Each structure stands twice: as C-alpha cells, then as structure tokens.
C-alpha cells in the first residue's frame, strides 16, 4: 500500500462518524523502491503531484512517513516548496515508491484495526459495522 | 446457464482456481480491455494529465492495466482475496515480460521510461501505478471526501444486486455504495460503472449509455455518473464503430438548491384549495417535477388559466 493511498483512506464504519482518518500505521515491513535516477521523473509525474497537493492531508502524510521510517518531510508546506521541482520529485518518490507491505492500520477514533498483508490492506467491514442507510 | 451472481458471494465464486482461469482466458482479457477502454473514453479525463482513478471490483487488475497504459494512477478494490493475489503477481510480472504485444503510443512513451528503470533493478514493480485493497463495495468506500478524479467499475456492480446473507439488503448496499462514491469523487468528476434509481437518489447526474443496442451479445450498458450539478461536461463522447449511443437519458438532480428551497417551503406550506388547483400550487408542482428531471412544459401566461365556459 502506498502512502498516497493511505492519505486518501478513512474508516467509514458507523462508529467513526466520518472522522476515521488518518490511520495510524504500525509498520512491520516497509519496502522503499529506490529509483537511482529519480531526477529523470517525467513532467507528467510532477504535474500529478502538483494536482494531488490540495487533496493531501499534509500533517497526516508527515506522520505516516515518519511511522514508515522517513523523516525528510518538512512539518509545514509552504508555497515556495510547492513550486520547487526537487521537492516535488522527492514528494513523488515518497508518495509512490514507499510501500507498506506488512503491518496494521489503526483507526484514530474507534481503534479498529485493519491488517495489511502482502501489501494489500484488508478494509472489510461486517454488515453491522456499516453506516445506517434509510431506505 | 445460471449467472455467477446467483451462486454465492463473489469471494467464493472467484476462488483461486477461478481467478487463475479468469486471468488466463484471452477472451476475458479482450472483453475486459475493450470495456475499460470505452469506460475511459466516457470518463472524459484530460489526456495529457495523470489522474487518480478508483477501480471498484478490479479483480485481477485487467482494467487497471489499461488505466496504467493511459498513464493514470489507480487504486483498486476487490472483495476476492484470490483475485487480488493474482493482480499482485501480475503487477510484478508485467514489467518483466513487456514489449511483445501491440502497443499504443502512450504505452510506448511510458515503456521508454519504464526501461530506464529496469536497467537498474530487475524485479520490482516500480512502474506499476496501481495499488490494491481488499474491500467490499457494499459496505461503503473507505476514502476521504473529494479525493478521486474518476471512478471505473467494470462488470462488478451486478454483484451488489444480490444478497448473500440475511443481513445484506441489496438496496441498502447500493445506496451506501453510491452515496460514498458521490462523496469521494471530486467536483466535476465522472464515474463510469456498468443501476440507476439509487444513483440519482443520492445526487448524481448522468444517464445510461448503451453501446451496440441491436446486438444481444455485444450490447453493453454503461452508467455514466457525473458530479457536476449543472452539467458542464454533459456531453457523451463519440459513438463506437458499429454501435451508436442509442439511449442517453439526462437527468440532473440539483442537490444544493433543492435543499434551500425546501427550507423555505417548510415555513409556508402550499395547500391547494378544496377541489381547485390554484396557480400557485400548479407552478410549485411543475417546479418540483422539473427538479426531478422530468420534462415539464414551460410556465406561460396560460399556466393554470381556466378554460372558457362552454355554451
């Protein structure tokens, strides 16, 4: 599971009341795919990161990255940084190339745990955990 | 032949054996590919930008592969663990044995980039832009609001219409699915999914596009949903080679506006006079019907005017 995906996720169970993000990561195995020529990132990828910036929860990302053992992200995102190319390249690398292979995701509100195995998080909920729907 | 949906839960049907079979059938691959290409076309994504696309019911990642070729970043959800396993293996493998089938231009461009990476390290899925998640769509989608640019779902939604235990009520699952889908998509995003009453009830605009309407075998129904309330990107892209877009039902549901007026209405309910439909009542009724997307005659000076008395 990528950090990008982690940043978009939330617990949608009834108890979480829509506030179930960001998940706390307990990492058992993290795979960072090192790409030596990170400088050769395509223009398209940089554009993608730029478009993702407004969506990202920055504090959540910084925390998730540090939980995966990466502490190179600044604590606050300034507009200067958002324009600088090396920063965007590094951010692309963190968002796309850091994979959580094995571990646990914990909901900050309810404390429900979602296991991650083989890089795939198990987000299955039981029917009685789901949000009520009026028919 | 009975439909697979009737035999039980999707994760039971797509067990390990079935998943491998699905993934190795060249017919299945071609069918899935074709549908995905059409779905991407219906999504109207900007061609030169990478978008974040949600693939619901990604299965073995056949549709994800097509999204990748178009340079999009995708997140796939599926209820079958075995299918996800196959997808995982596929994503790792596909970059080792690439370069043997027909390629589109976008693919070649991406491949060039991919090759650079491969010369450095051989066996990782560095270039795959997909990510997988084990999840049941009937329980609502586990994402933050307004995150995805688009959503595709290729031959997966029919599973929602069947219940596999007494706790599962298909309509409830459908509504939960569509309302969560509505919230996670960005404004003016589109979803191409291959059921419609529940969708408009939660606020989507859009309609059903039928390709090849005259063929029993090739006929495909696409449900195209858009989040624009005013229908900015309302047009449906081109016809397919042999078939035409036959039925395009446009029904816009204006959510925000409706609510405001609802509040206003609560203060002063409009009652019709006993036995007589007043002009006020008729205009109000026409307005509500219009909001529901029905075809209503315009308001003129003749609206609710009484007919002349007979001789």
CSV table of N, CA and C in Angstrom, one decimal, chain B residues 220-304:
chain,number,residue,atom,x,y,z
B,220,UNK,N,-23.9,-3.4,-24.4
B,220,UNK,CA,-23.3,-3.1,-23.1
B,220,UNK,C,-24.0,-1.8,-22.5
B,221,UNK,N,-24.3,-1.9,-21.3
B,221,UNK,CA,-24.9,-0.7,-20.7
B,221,UNK,C,-23.8,-0.1,-19.8
B,222,UNK,N,-23.6,1.2,-20.0
B,222,UNK,CA,-22.7,2.0,-19.2
B,222,UNK,C,-23.5,3.0,-18.4
B,223,UNK,N,-23.3,3.0,-17.1
B,223,UNK,CA,-24.0,4.0,-16.4
B,223,UNK,C,-23.0,5.1,-16.1
B,224,UNK,N,-23.1,6.2,-16.7
B,224,UNK,CA,-22.2,7.3,-16.6
B,224,UNK,C,-22.7,8.3,-15.6
B,225,UNK,N,-22.0,8.5,-14.5
B,225,UNK,CA,-22.5,9.5,-13.5
B,225,UNK,C,-21.5,10.6,-13.4
B,226,UNK,N,-22.1,11.8,-13.3
B,226,UNK,CA,-21.2,12.9,-13.1
B,226,UNK,C,-21.6,13.8,-11.9
B,227,UNK,N,-20.6,14.4,-11.3
B,227,UNK,CA,-20.8,15.1,-10.1
B,227,UNK,C,-21.2,16.6,-10.4
B,228,UNK,N,-21.1,17.0,-11.7
B,228,UNK,CA,-21.4,18.4,-11.9
B,228,UNK,C,-22.9,18.5,-11.7
B,229,UNK,N,-23.3,19.5,-11.0
B,229,UNK,CA,-24.7,19.7,-10.8
B,229,UNK,C,-25.4,20.4,-12.0
B,230,UNK,N,-24.6,21.2,-12.7
B,230,UNK,CA,-25.2,21.9,-13.8
B,230,UNK,C,-24.9,21.3,-15.1
B,231,UNK,N,-24.1,20.2,-15.1
B,231,UNK,CA,-23.9,19.5,-16.4
B,231,UNK,C,-22.9,20.2,-17.3
B,232,UNK,N,-21.8,20.7,-16.7
B,232,UNK,CA,-20.8,21.4,-17.5
B,232,UNK,C,-20.2,20.5,-18.6
B,233,UNK,N,-19.8,19.2,-18.2
B,233,UNK,CA,-19.2,18.3,-19.1
B,233,UNK,C,-20.2,17.3,-19.6
B,234,UNK,N,-21.4,17.8,-19.9
B,234,UNK,CA,-22.5,16.9,-20.0
B,234,UNK,C,-22.6,16.0,-21.2
B,235,UNK,N,-21.7,16.3,-22.3
B,235,UNK,CA,-21.9,15.5,-23.5
B,235,UNK,C,-21.2,14.2,-23.4
B,236,UNK,N,-21.7,13.2,-24.1
B,236,UNK,CA,-21.2,11.9,-24.1
B,236,UNK,C,-20.3,11.8,-25.3
B,237,UNK,N,-19.0,11.3,-25.1
B,237,UNK,CA,-18.1,11.2,-26.2
B,237,UNK,C,-18.4,10.1,-27.2
B,238,UNK,N,-18.1,10.4,-28.4
B,238,UNK,CA,-18.3,9.7,-29.7
B,238,UNK,C,-19.0,8.3,-29.7
B,239,UNK,N,-19.4,8.0,-30.8
B,239,UNK,CA,-20.1,6.7,-31.0
B,239,UNK,C,-19.0,5.6,-31.2
B,240,UNK,N,-19.3,4.4,-30.9
B,240,UNK,CA,-18.4,3.3,-31.2
B,240,UNK,C,-18.6,2.9,-32.6
B,241,UNK,N,-17.6,2.1,-33.2
B,241,UNK,CA,-17.6,1.8,-34.6
B,241,UNK,C,-18.9,1.4,-35.1
B,242,UNK,N,-19.4,0.3,-34.6
B,242,UNK,CA,-20.6,-0.3,-35.2
B,242,UNK,C,-21.9,0.2,-34.5
B,243,UNK,N,-21.8,0.5,-33.2
B,243,UNK,CA,-23.0,0.8,-32.5
B,243,UNK,C,-23.1,2.3,-32.3
B,244,UNK,N,-24.2,2.7,-31.9
B,244,UNK,CA,-24.4,4.1,-31.6
B,244,UNK,C,-24.9,4.3,-30.2
B,245,UNK,N,-24.7,5.5,-29.7
B,245,UNK,CA,-25.2,5.8,-28.4
B,245,UNK,C,-26.7,6.0,-28.6
B,246,UNK,N,-27.4,5.0,-28.2
B,246,UNK,CA,-28.8,4.9,-28.5
B,246,UNK,C,-29.7,5.7,-27.5
B,247,UNK,N,-29.4,5.5,-26.3
B,247,UNK,CA,-30.3,6.0,-25.3
B,247,UNK,C,-29.5,6.8,-24.3
B,248,UNK,N,-29.7,8.0,-24.3
B,248,UNK,CA,-29.0,8.8,-23.4
B,248,UNK,C,-30.0,9.7,-22.6
B,249,UNK,N,-30.2,9.2,-21.4
B,249,UNK,CA,-31.2,9.8,-20.6
B,249,UNK,C,-30.5,10.8,-19.7
B,250,UNK,N,-30.8,12.1,-19.8
B,250,UNK,CA,-30.2,13.1,-19.0
B,250,UNK,C,-31.1,13.4,-17.8
B,251,UNK,N,-30.7,13.2,-16.7
B,251,UNK,CA,-31.5,13.6,-15.5
B,251,UNK,C,-30.6,14.3,-14.6
B,252,UNK,N,-30.8,15.6,-14.4
B,252,UNK,CA,-29.9,16.3,-13.5
B,252,UNK,C,-30.6,16.5,-12.2
B,253,UNK,N,-29.9,16.2,-11.1
B,253,UNK,CA,-30.5,16.4,-9.8
B,253,UNK,C,-29.8,17.5,-9.1
B,254,UNK,N,-30.5,18.6,-8.9
B,254,UNK,CA,-29.8,19.7,-8.2
B,254,UNK,C,-30.0,19.6,-6.7
B,255,UNK,N,-28.8,19.3,-6.1
B,255,UNK,CA,-29.0,19.0,-4.7
B,255,UNK,C,-29.0,20.2,-3.8
B,256,UNK,N,-28.0,21.1,-4.0
B,256,UNK,CA,-27.8,22.2,-3.1
B,256,UNK,C,-29.0,23.1,-3.1
B,257,UNK,N,-29.5,23.4,-4.3
B,257,UNK,CA,-30.5,24.4,-4.5
B,257,UNK,C,-31.8,23.9,-3.8
B,258,UNK,N,-32.0,22.6,-4.1
B,258,UNK,CA,-33.3,22.0,-3.7
B,258,UNK,C,-33.4,22.1,-2.2
B,259,UNK,N,-32.3,21.9,-1.5
B,259,UNK,CA,-32.4,22.0,0.0
B,259,UNK,C,-32.8,23.3,0.5
B,260,UNK,N,-32.2,24.4,-0.1
B,260,UNK,CA,-32.6,25.7,0.3
B,260,UNK,C,-34.1,26.0,0.2
B,261,UNK,N,-34.6,25.6,-1.0
B,261,UNK,CA,-36.0,25.9,-1.2
B,261,UNK,C,-36.9,25.1,-0.3
B,262,UNK,N,-36.4,23.9,0.0
B,262,UNK,CA,-37.1,23.0,0.9
B,262,UNK,C,-37.4,23.7,2.2
B,263,UNK,N,-36.3,24.3,2.7
B,263,UNK,CA,-36.4,25.0,4.0
B,263,UNK,C,-37.5,26.1,3.9
B,264,UNK,N,-37.4,26.9,2.8
B,264,UNK,CA,-38.3,28.0,2.6
B,264,UNK,C,-39.8,27.4,2.6
B,265,UNK,N,-39.9,26.3,2.0
B,265,UNK,CA,-41.2,25.7,1.8
B,265,UNK,C,-41.8,25.3,3.2
B,266,UNK,N,-40.9,24.9,4.0
B,266,UNK,CA,-41.4,24.4,5.3
B,266,UNK,C,-42.2,25.5,6.1
B,267,UNK,N,-41.7,26.7,5.9
B,267,UNK,CA,-42.3,27.8,6.7
B,267,UNK,C,-43.8,28.0,6.2
B,268,UNK,N,-44.0,27.9,5.0
B,268,UNK,CA,-45.3,28.2,4.5
B,268,UNK,C,-45.8,27.2,3.5
B,269,UNK,N,-46.4,26.1,4.0
B,269,UNK,CA,-46.8,25.0,3.1
B,269,UNK,C,-47.9,25.5,2.2
B,270,UNK,N,-47.7,25.0,0.9
B,270,UNK,CA,-48.7,25.4,-0.1
B,270,UNK,C,-49.8,24.4,-0.1
B,271,UNK,N,-51.0,24.8,0.3
B,271,UNK,CA,-52.1,23.9,0.3
B,271,UNK,C,-53.0,24.2,-0.9
B,272,UNK,N,-53.5,23.2,-1.5
B,272,UNK,CA,-54.5,23.5,-2.6
B,272,UNK,C,-55.9,23.7,-2.0
B,273,UNK,N,-56.6,24.6,-2.6
B,273,UNK,CA,-58.0,24.8,-2.2
B,273,UNK,C,-58.8,23.6,-2.4
B,274,UNK,N,-59.8,23.4,-1.6
B,274,UNK,CA,-60.5,22.2,-1.7
B,274,UNK,C,-61.1,22.0,-3.1
B,275,UNK,N,-60.6,21.0,-3.9
B,275,UNK,CA,-61.2,20.8,-5.2
B,275,UNK,C,-60.7,21.6,-6.3
B,276,UNK,N,-59.9,22.7,-6.0
B,276,UNK,CA,-59.4,23.5,-7.0
B,276,UNK,C,-57.9,23.6,-7.0
B,277,UNK,N,-57.3,23.4,-8.1
B,277,UNK,CA,-55.8,23.6,-8.2
B,277,UNK,C,-55.5,25.0,-8.5
B,278,UNK,N,-54.9,25.7,-7.5
B,278,UNK,CA,-54.6,27.1,-7.7
B,278,UNK,C,-53.3,27.2,-8.6
B,279,UNK,N,-53.1,28.4,-9.1
B,279,UNK,CA,-52.0,28.7,-9.9
B,279,UNK,C,-50.7,28.4,-9.1
B,280,UNK,N,-50.7,28.9,-7.9
B,280,UNK,CA,-49.5,28.8,-7.0
B,280,UNK,C,-49.2,27.3,-6.9
B,281,UNK,N,-50.2,26.5,-6.7
B,281,UNK,CA,-49.9,25.0,-6.5
B,281,UNK,C,-49.4,24.4,-7.8
B,282,UNK,N,-49.9,24.8,-8.9
B,282,UNK,CA,-49.5,24.2,-10.2
B,282,UNK,C,-48.1,24.6,-10.5
B,283,UNK,N,-47.8,25.9,-10.3
B,283,UNK,CA,-46.4,26.3,-10.5
B,283,UNK,C,-45.4,25.6,-9.6
B,284,UNK,N,-45.8,25.4,-8.4
B,284,UNK,CA,-44.9,24.7,-7.4
B,284,UNK,C,-44.7,23.3,-7.8
B,285,UNK,N,-45.8,22.6,-8.3
B,285,UNK,CA,-45.7,21.2,-8.7
B,285,UNK,C,-44.8,21.1,-9.9
B,286,UNK,N,-45.0,22.0,-10.8
B,286,UNK,CA,-44.2,21.9,-12.0
B,286,UNK,C,-42.7,22.1,-11.7
B,287,UNK,N,-42.4,23.0,-10.7
B,287,UNK,CA,-41.1,23.2,-10.3
B,287,UNK,C,-40.4,22.0,-9.7
B,288,UNK,N,-41.2,21.3,-8.9
B,288,UNK,CA,-40.7,20.1,-8.3
B,288,UNK,C,-40.4,19.0,-9.3
B,289,UNK,N,-41.4,18.9,-10.3
B,289,UNK,CA,-41.2,17.9,-11.3
B,289,UNK,C,-40.0,18.2,-12.1
B,290,UNK,N,-39.7,19.5,-12.4
B,290,UNK,CA,-38.6,19.9,-13.2
B,290,UNK,C,-37.3,19.5,-12.5
B,291,UNK,N,-37.3,19.7,-11.1
B,291,UNK,CA,-36.1,19.4,-10.4
B,291,UNK,C,-35.8,17.9,-10.4
B,292,UNK,N,-36.9,17.1,-10.5
B,292,UNK,CA,-36.7,15.7,-10.5
B,292,UNK,C,-36.2,15.2,-11.9
B,293,UNK,N,-36.1,16.2,-12.8
B,293,UNK,CA,-35.5,15.9,-14.1
B,293,UNK,C,-36.6,15.5,-15.1
B,294,UNK,N,-37.8,15.7,-14.8
B,294,UNK,CA,-38.9,15.3,-15.7
B,294,UNK,C,-39.1,16.4,-16.7
B,295,UNK,N,-39.7,16.0,-17.8
B,295,UNK,CA,-40.0,17.0,-18.9
B,295,UNK,C,-41.3,17.8,-18.5
B,296,UNK,N,-41.2,19.1,-18.4
B,296,UNK,CA,-42.3,19.9,-17.9
B,296,UNK,C,-42.5,21.0,-18.9
B,297,UNK,N,-43.7,21.4,-19.3
B,297,UNK,CA,-44.0,22.5,-20.2
B,297,UNK,C,-43.6,23.8,-19.4
B,298,UNK,N,-43.1,24.7,-20.2
B,298,UNK,CA,-42.6,26.0,-19.6
B,298,UNK,C,-43.8,26.8,-19.0
B,299,UNK,N,-43.5,27.6,-18.0
B,299,UNK,CA,-44.6,28.5,-17.4
B,299,UNK,C,-44.9,29.6,-18.3
B,300,UNK,N,-46.1,29.8,-18.7
B,300,UNK,CA,-46.5,30.9,-19.6
B,300,UNK,C,-47.7,31.6,-18.9
B,301,UNK,N,-48.2,32.6,-19.7
B,301,UNK,CA,-49.4,33.3,-19.1
B,301,UNK,C,-50.6,32.4,-19.1
B,302,UNK,N,-50.5,31.3,-19.8
B,302,UNK,CA,-51.7,30.4,-19.9
B,302,UNK,C,-51.7,29.4,-18.8
B,303,UNK,N,-50.5,29.3,-18.1
B,303,UNK,CA,-50.4,28.3,-17.0
B,303,UNK,C,-51.5,28.5,-16.0
B,304,UNK,N,-52.2,27.4,-15.7
B,304,UNK,CA,-53.3,27.4,-14.7
B,304,UNK,C,-54.5,28.4,-14.9
